[in-house]
Every structure is written in C-alpha cells, then in structure tokens.
Amino acid sequence: EAGVAQSPRYKIIEKRQSVAFWCNPISGHATLYWYQQILGQGPKLLIQFQNNGVVDDSQLPKDRFSAERLKGVDSTLKIQPAKLEDSAVYLCASSLEVRTGPNSPLHFGNGTRLTVT
Amino acid sequence: KQEVTQIPAALSVPEGENLVLNCSFTDSAIYNLQWFRQDPGKGLTSLLLIQSSQREQTSGRLNASLDKSSGRSTLYIAASQPGDSATYLCAVAGANSKLTFGKGITLSVRP
C-alpha cells in the first residue's frame, strides 16, 4: 500500500510570512494527525481529524495555525504569520481508527522541514 | 499531565552487543505503549505496540516489555547491527488515545 504522502519536503520562509503543508493519508484511513517535531524533541500533536471532523486541537496555536481536511481525505496545515519558534518538522500521520492499536497502527509521512528565518 | 522520559539521550555500542533502551512515564493509566524508530530525515516507523493488559511484545530481534505499576518500559535489541542505528522513541497512549512521546534515544551501532 502507498504510504502517507507529504509535500513539500523542505520550506524556508521569513518570519511573518505564511506557509502551507499538504498531506495525503493512506487510502481508507479515517483518522489523520498533524504533529510538530522540534529538533531534539518528540513529536507533539497539533490536531487530530476523524474523517473531516476535528477530534482534538487542544495544542494547536489557533491564532496562527489552521488546518482542514476537506472530504475526509487530504489535509492542509497553514501557518500565518510564521514565527521563528515554528521552525520544526511537521509530520502527518494516519490510522484506520481513532484509537491506535494492534489493528490500527499509526503510519507517518516523511514530514516537511520548515525553517523560519 | 503525562510525561515520558527516555535516558540517556544518546548511546553508542559496538556491533553484536545486546542492549536495552529505557522509557519511563508518570501516569500509569495508559491505553497502550508504542516504540517507534526514526531515521534521519524520515518519519516514524512503528516497531512494537503493547496494550495495557500485556506484559511484552516481540518482533524479530526486538522485545518490548511494559510494567505499568512502576511506569516503565524497556526495548531490548538483540545482537545489534549497524543498520539498527537510528533514534528510538517511546510513546504512551492515554485513555483518550492521544500519544505522548519521549524525546527519543539516538543509537549508534559501530561496525
């Protein structure tokens, strides 16, 4: 099966600019996640979708970050305006069900590395 | 609030050595615990998942154990190989299935 696809792989922007990331999950996976991984840290969940509804966005900085999942498939994550501390790798992941488990493991994409200068 | 700790941050061993990676967590009310591998510039790959009712899981040269009462998990790698060099992350899923990750242990296996 094809994996989780993300683009772009790399992005360099200046602070206060805007940026968008795209994710295409594994076909049939109802649950989609966006994680932020700062260098030397573990991934932190930004937002979780079940189909096209939001399950958890408690750690999403909503004053500058937004995400949508139209038609319950692809998703985009946007940052506007970007700050220096947003420099990180943004990982998209998907799973078959809301609860990850033996029958519903988490699959990650390769991520988008964002550098804000 | 769940906190996951992995110490040390980095480890270097000679090829062939058996090794243990440790993970500790503060809240024992977990749904499952997962070990992931991350290669440079890549996403995470799931290695092993232990449900809260289980004690251990095995896959090839990897064995993960879980002791909920003490808030600990270990990942045992037998007969390490240079290809095992990567960052290993532990993650704990709470009742709401939300994963909390540790910072990872960067393993280097020397030929």
CSV table of N, CA, C and O in Angstrom, one decimal, chain A residues 9 33 35 37 40-45 48 56 58-59 91 98-102 105-111 113, chain B residues 1 31-32 34 36 38 41-46 49 51 54 89 93-104:
chain,number,residue,atom,x,y,z
A,9,ARG,N,8.9,18.8,0.9
A,9,ARG,CA,9.8,18.2,1.9
A,9,ARG,C,10.5,19.2,2.7
A,9,ARG,O,10.8,19.0,3.9
A,33,TYR,N,-3.6,12.9,11.5
A,33,TYR,CA,-2.9,13.7,12.6
A,33,TYR,C,-1.9,14.6,12.0
A,33,TYR,O,-1.2,14.2,11.0
A,35,TYR,N,1.5,16.5,13.5
A,35,TYR,CA,2.4,16.6,14.6
A,35,TYR,C,3.5,17.6,14.3
A,35,TYR,O,3.9,17.8,13.2
A,37,GLN,N,7.4,18.4,15.3
A,37,GLN,CA,8.6,17.9,16.0
A,37,GLN,C,9.8,18.9,15.9
A,37,GLN,O,10.4,19.1,14.8
A,40,GLY,N,15.4,17.6,18.4
A,40,GLY,CA,15.8,17.1,19.7
A,40,GLY,C,14.6,16.7,20.6
A,40,GLY,O,14.8,16.3,21.7
A,41,GLN,N,13.4,16.9,20.1
A,41,GLN,CA,12.2,16.6,20.9
A,41,GLN,C,11.4,15.5,20.2
A,41,GLN,O,11.6,15.2,19.0
A,42,GLY,N,10.4,14.9,21.0
A,42,GLY,CA,9.5,14.0,20.4
A,42,GLY,C,8.4,14.8,19.7
A,42,GLY,O,8.2,16.0,20.0
A,43,PRO,N,7.6,14.2,18.8
A,43,PRO,CA,6.5,14.8,18.2
A,43,PRO,C,5.4,15.3,19.2
A,43,PRO,O,5.2,14.6,20.1
A,44,LYS,N,4.8,16.4,18.9
A,44,LYS,CA,3.7,16.9,19.7
A,44,LYS,C,2.5,17.0,18.8
A,44,LYS,O,2.6,17.6,17.7
A,45,LEU,N,1.4,16.5,19.2
A,45,LEU,CA,0.2,16.5,18.4
A,45,LEU,C,-0.4,17.9,18.3
A,45,LEU,O,-0.6,18.6,19.3
A,48,GLN,N,-6.0,16.5,15.4
A,48,GLN,CA,-6.4,15.1,15.0
A,48,GLN,C,-7.8,15.2,14.4
A,48,GLN,O,-8.7,15.8,14.9
A,56,ASP,N,-9.3,16.5,18.2
A,56,ASP,CA,-8.5,17.1,19.2
A,56,ASP,C,-7.7,18.2,18.6
A,56,ASP,O,-6.9,17.9,17.7
A,58,SER,N,-6.4,20.7,20.9
A,58,SER,CA,-6.1,21.5,22.1
A,58,SER,C,-4.7,22.1,22.1
A,58,SER,O,-4.5,23.1,22.8
A,59,GLN,N,-3.8,21.6,21.4
A,59,GLN,CA,-2.4,22.1,21.4
A,59,GLN,C,-2.1,22.9,20.1
A,59,GLN,O,-0.9,23.1,19.8
A,91,LEU,N,4.9,16.6,10.8
A,91,LEU,CA,4.7,15.3,10.4
A,91,LEU,C,3.2,15.0,10.3
A,91,LEU,O,2.4,15.4,11.2
A,98,VAL,N,-9.8,5.7,15.2
A,98,VAL,CA,-9.5,6.8,16.1
A,98,VAL,C,-8.5,6.3,17.2
A,98,VAL,O,-7.5,7.0,17.5
A,99,ARG,N,-8.7,5.1,17.7
A,99,ARG,CA,-7.8,4.6,18.7
A,99,ARG,C,-6.7,3.8,18.0
A,99,ARG,O,-7.0,2.8,17.2
A,100,THR,N,-5.4,4.1,18.2
A,100,THR,CA,-4.3,3.3,17.6
A,100,THR,C,-4.2,2.1,18.4
A,100,THR,O,-4.3,2.1,19.7
A,101,GLY,N,-4.0,1.0,17.8
A,101,GLY,CA,-3.9,-0.3,18.4
A,101,GLY,C,-3.3,-1.3,17.5
A,101,GLY,O,-2.9,-1.0,16.4
A,102,PRO,N,-3.3,-2.6,17.9
A,102,PRO,CA,-2.7,-3.7,17.1
A,102,PRO,C,-3.3,-3.7,15.7
A,102,PRO,O,-2.7,-4.1,14.7
A,105,PRO,N,-2.5,0.5,13.5
A,105,PRO,CA,-1.2,1.2,13.9
A,105,PRO,C,-1.1,2.6,13.2
A,105,PRO,O,-1.9,2.9,12.3
A,106,LEU,N,-0.2,3.4,13.7
A,106,LEU,CA,0.0,4.7,13.2
A,106,LEU,C,1.0,4.7,12.1
A,106,LEU,O,2.1,4.1,12.2
A,107,HIS,N,0.7,5.4,11.0
A,107,HIS,CA,1.7,5.4,9.9
A,107,HIS,C,2.0,6.9,9.6
A,107,HIS,O,1.1,7.7,9.5
A,108,PHE,N,3.3,7.2,9.6
A,108,PHE,CA,3.8,8.5,9.4
A,108,PHE,C,4.3,8.8,8.0
A,108,PHE,O,4.9,7.9,7.4
A,109,GLY,N,4.2,10.0,7.6
A,109,GLY,CA,4.8,10.5,6.4
A,109,GLY,C,6.2,10.9,6.7
A,109,GLY,O,6.6,10.9,7.9
A,110,ASN,N,7.0,11.3,5.7
A,110,ASN,CA,8.4,11.8,6.0
A,110,ASN,C,8.5,13.2,6.5
A,110,ASN,O,9.6,13.6,6.8
A,111,GLY,N,7.5,13.9,6.5
A,111,GLY,CA,7.5,15.2,7.1
A,111,GLY,C,7.9,16.3,6.2
A,111,GLY,O,8.5,16.1,5.1
A,113,ARG,N,10.2,19.8,6.5
A,113,ARG,CA,11.1,20.6,7.4
A,113,ARG,C,10.9,22.0,7.1
A,113,ARG,O,11.2,22.5,6.0
B,1,LYS,N,-0.8,15.5,34.0
B,1,LYS,CA,-0.3,15.5,32.6
B,1,LYS,C,0.8,14.4,32.5
B,1,LYS,O,1.7,14.4,33.3
B,31,TYR,N,-3.5,3.4,27.8
B,31,TYR,CA,-4.2,2.5,26.9
B,31,TYR,C,-3.3,1.6,26.2
B,31,TYR,O,-3.5,0.4,26.1
B,32,ASN,N,-2.1,2.1,25.8
B,32,ASN,CA,-1.1,1.3,25.2
B,32,ASN,C,0.2,2.0,25.2
B,32,ASN,O,0.3,3.2,25.5
B,34,GLN,N,3.9,2.4,22.8
B,34,GLN,CA,4.4,2.1,21.5
B,34,GLN,C,5.9,2.5,21.4
B,34,GLN,O,6.3,3.5,21.9
B,36,PHE,N,8.8,3.5,18.5
B,36,PHE,CA,8.9,3.9,17.2
B,36,PHE,C,10.4,4.0,16.8
B,36,PHE,O,11.2,4.3,17.7
B,38,GLN,N,13.0,6.2,14.2
B,38,GLN,CA,13.1,7.4,13.3
B,38,GLN,C,14.5,7.5,12.7
B,38,GLN,O,15.4,7.6,13.4
B,41,GLY,N,15.8,12.4,8.7
B,41,GLY,CA,15.1,13.0,7.6
B,41,GLY,C,13.8,12.2,7.3
B,41,GLY,O,13.2,12.4,6.2
B,42,LYS,N,13.5,11.3,8.1
B,42,LYS,CA,12.3,10.4,7.8
B,42,LYS,C,11.2,10.5,8.9
B,42,LYS,O,11.5,11.1,10.0
B,43,GLY,N,10.1,10.0,8.6
B,43,GLY,CA,9.0,9.9,9.6
B,43,GLY,C,9.3,8.8,10.6
B,43,GLY,O,10.4,8.1,10.6
B,44,LEU,N,8.3,8.5,11.4
B,44,LEU,CA,8.4,7.5,12.4
B,44,LEU,C,7.9,6.1,11.9
B,44,LEU,O,6.8,6.2,11.2
B,45,THR,N,8.5,5.1,12.2
B,45,THR,CA,8.0,3.7,11.9
B,45,THR,C,7.7,3.0,13.1
B,45,THR,O,8.5,2.9,14.1
B,46,SER,N,6.5,2.4,13.2
B,46,SER,CA,6.1,1.7,14.4
B,46,SER,C,6.8,0.4,14.5
B,46,SER,O,6.9,-0.4,13.5
B,49,LEU,N,3.9,-2.5,19.7
B,49,LEU,CA,2.8,-1.8,20.4
B,49,LEU,C,2.4,-2.8,21.5
B,49,LEU,O,2.2,-4.0,21.2
B,51,GLN,N,-0.4,-3.4,24.5
B,51,GLN,CA,-1.6,-3.0,25.1
B,51,GLN,C,-1.4,-3.0,26.6
B,51,GLN,O,-0.6,-3.6,27.1
B,54,GLN,N,-1.1,-6.2,28.4
B,54,GLN,CA,0.0,-7.1,28.1
B,54,GLN,C,1.3,-6.7,28.8
B,54,GLN,O,1.4,-5.6,29.4
B,89,LEU,N,12.0,6.1,19.7
B,89,LEU,CA,11.1,6.9,20.6
B,89,LEU,C,10.0,6.0,21.2
B,89,LEU,O,9.5,5.1,20.6
B,93,ALA,N,-0.1,6.1,25.0
B,93,ALA,CA,-1.4,6.5,24.7
B,93,ALA,C,-2.3,6.5,25.9
B,93,ALA,O,-2.4,5.4,26.6
B,94,GLY,N,-2.9,7.6,26.2
B,94,GLY,CA,-3.8,7.7,27.3
B,94,GLY,C,-5.2,7.2,27.0
B,94,GLY,O,-5.4,6.6,25.9
B,95,ALA,N,-6.1,7.3,27.9
B,95,ALA,CA,-7.5,6.8,27.7
B,95,ALA,C,-8.1,7.5,26.5
B,95,ALA,O,-9.0,6.9,25.8
B,96,ASN,N,-7.7,8.7,26.2
B,96,ASN,CA,-8.3,9.4,25.0
B,96,ASN,C,-7.6,9.0,23.7
B,96,ASN,O,-7.8,9.7,22.7
B,97,SER,N,-6.7,8.1,23.8
B,97,SER,CA,-5.8,7.6,22.7
B,97,SER,C,-4.8,8.6,22.2
B,97,SER,O,-4.0,8.3,21.3
B,98,LYS,N,-4.7,9.7,22.9
B,98,LYS,CA,-3.7,10.7,22.5
B,98,LYS,C,-2.3,10.2,22.9
B,98,LYS,O,-2.1,9.8,24.0
B,99,LEU,N,-1.3,10.3,22.0
B,99,LEU,CA,0.0,9.8,22.2
B,99,LEU,C,0.9,10.9,22.8
B,99,LEU,O,0.9,12.0,22.3
B,100,THR,N,1.6,10.6,23.9
B,100,THR,CA,2.6,11.5,24.4
B,100,THR,C,4.0,10.8,24.2
B,100,THR,O,4.2,9.7,24.6
B,101,PHE,N,4.9,11.5,23.5
B,101,PHE,CA,6.2,11.0,23.1
B,101,PHE,C,7.3,11.4,24.0
B,101,PHE,O,7.2,12.5,24.6
B,102,GLY,N,8.3,10.5,24.2
B,102,GLY,CA,9.5,10.9,24.8
B,102,GLY,C,10.4,11.6,23.8
B,102,GLY,O,10.0,11.7,22.6
B,103,LYS,N,11.6,12.1,24.2
B,103,LYS,CA,12.4,12.8,23.3
B,103,LYS,C,13.3,11.9,22.4
B,103,LYS,O,13.9,12.3,21.4
B,104,GLY,N,13.3,10.6,22.8
B,104,GLY,CA,14.0,9.6,22.0
B,104,GLY,C,15.4,9.4,22.4
B,104,GLY,O,16.0,10.2,23.2
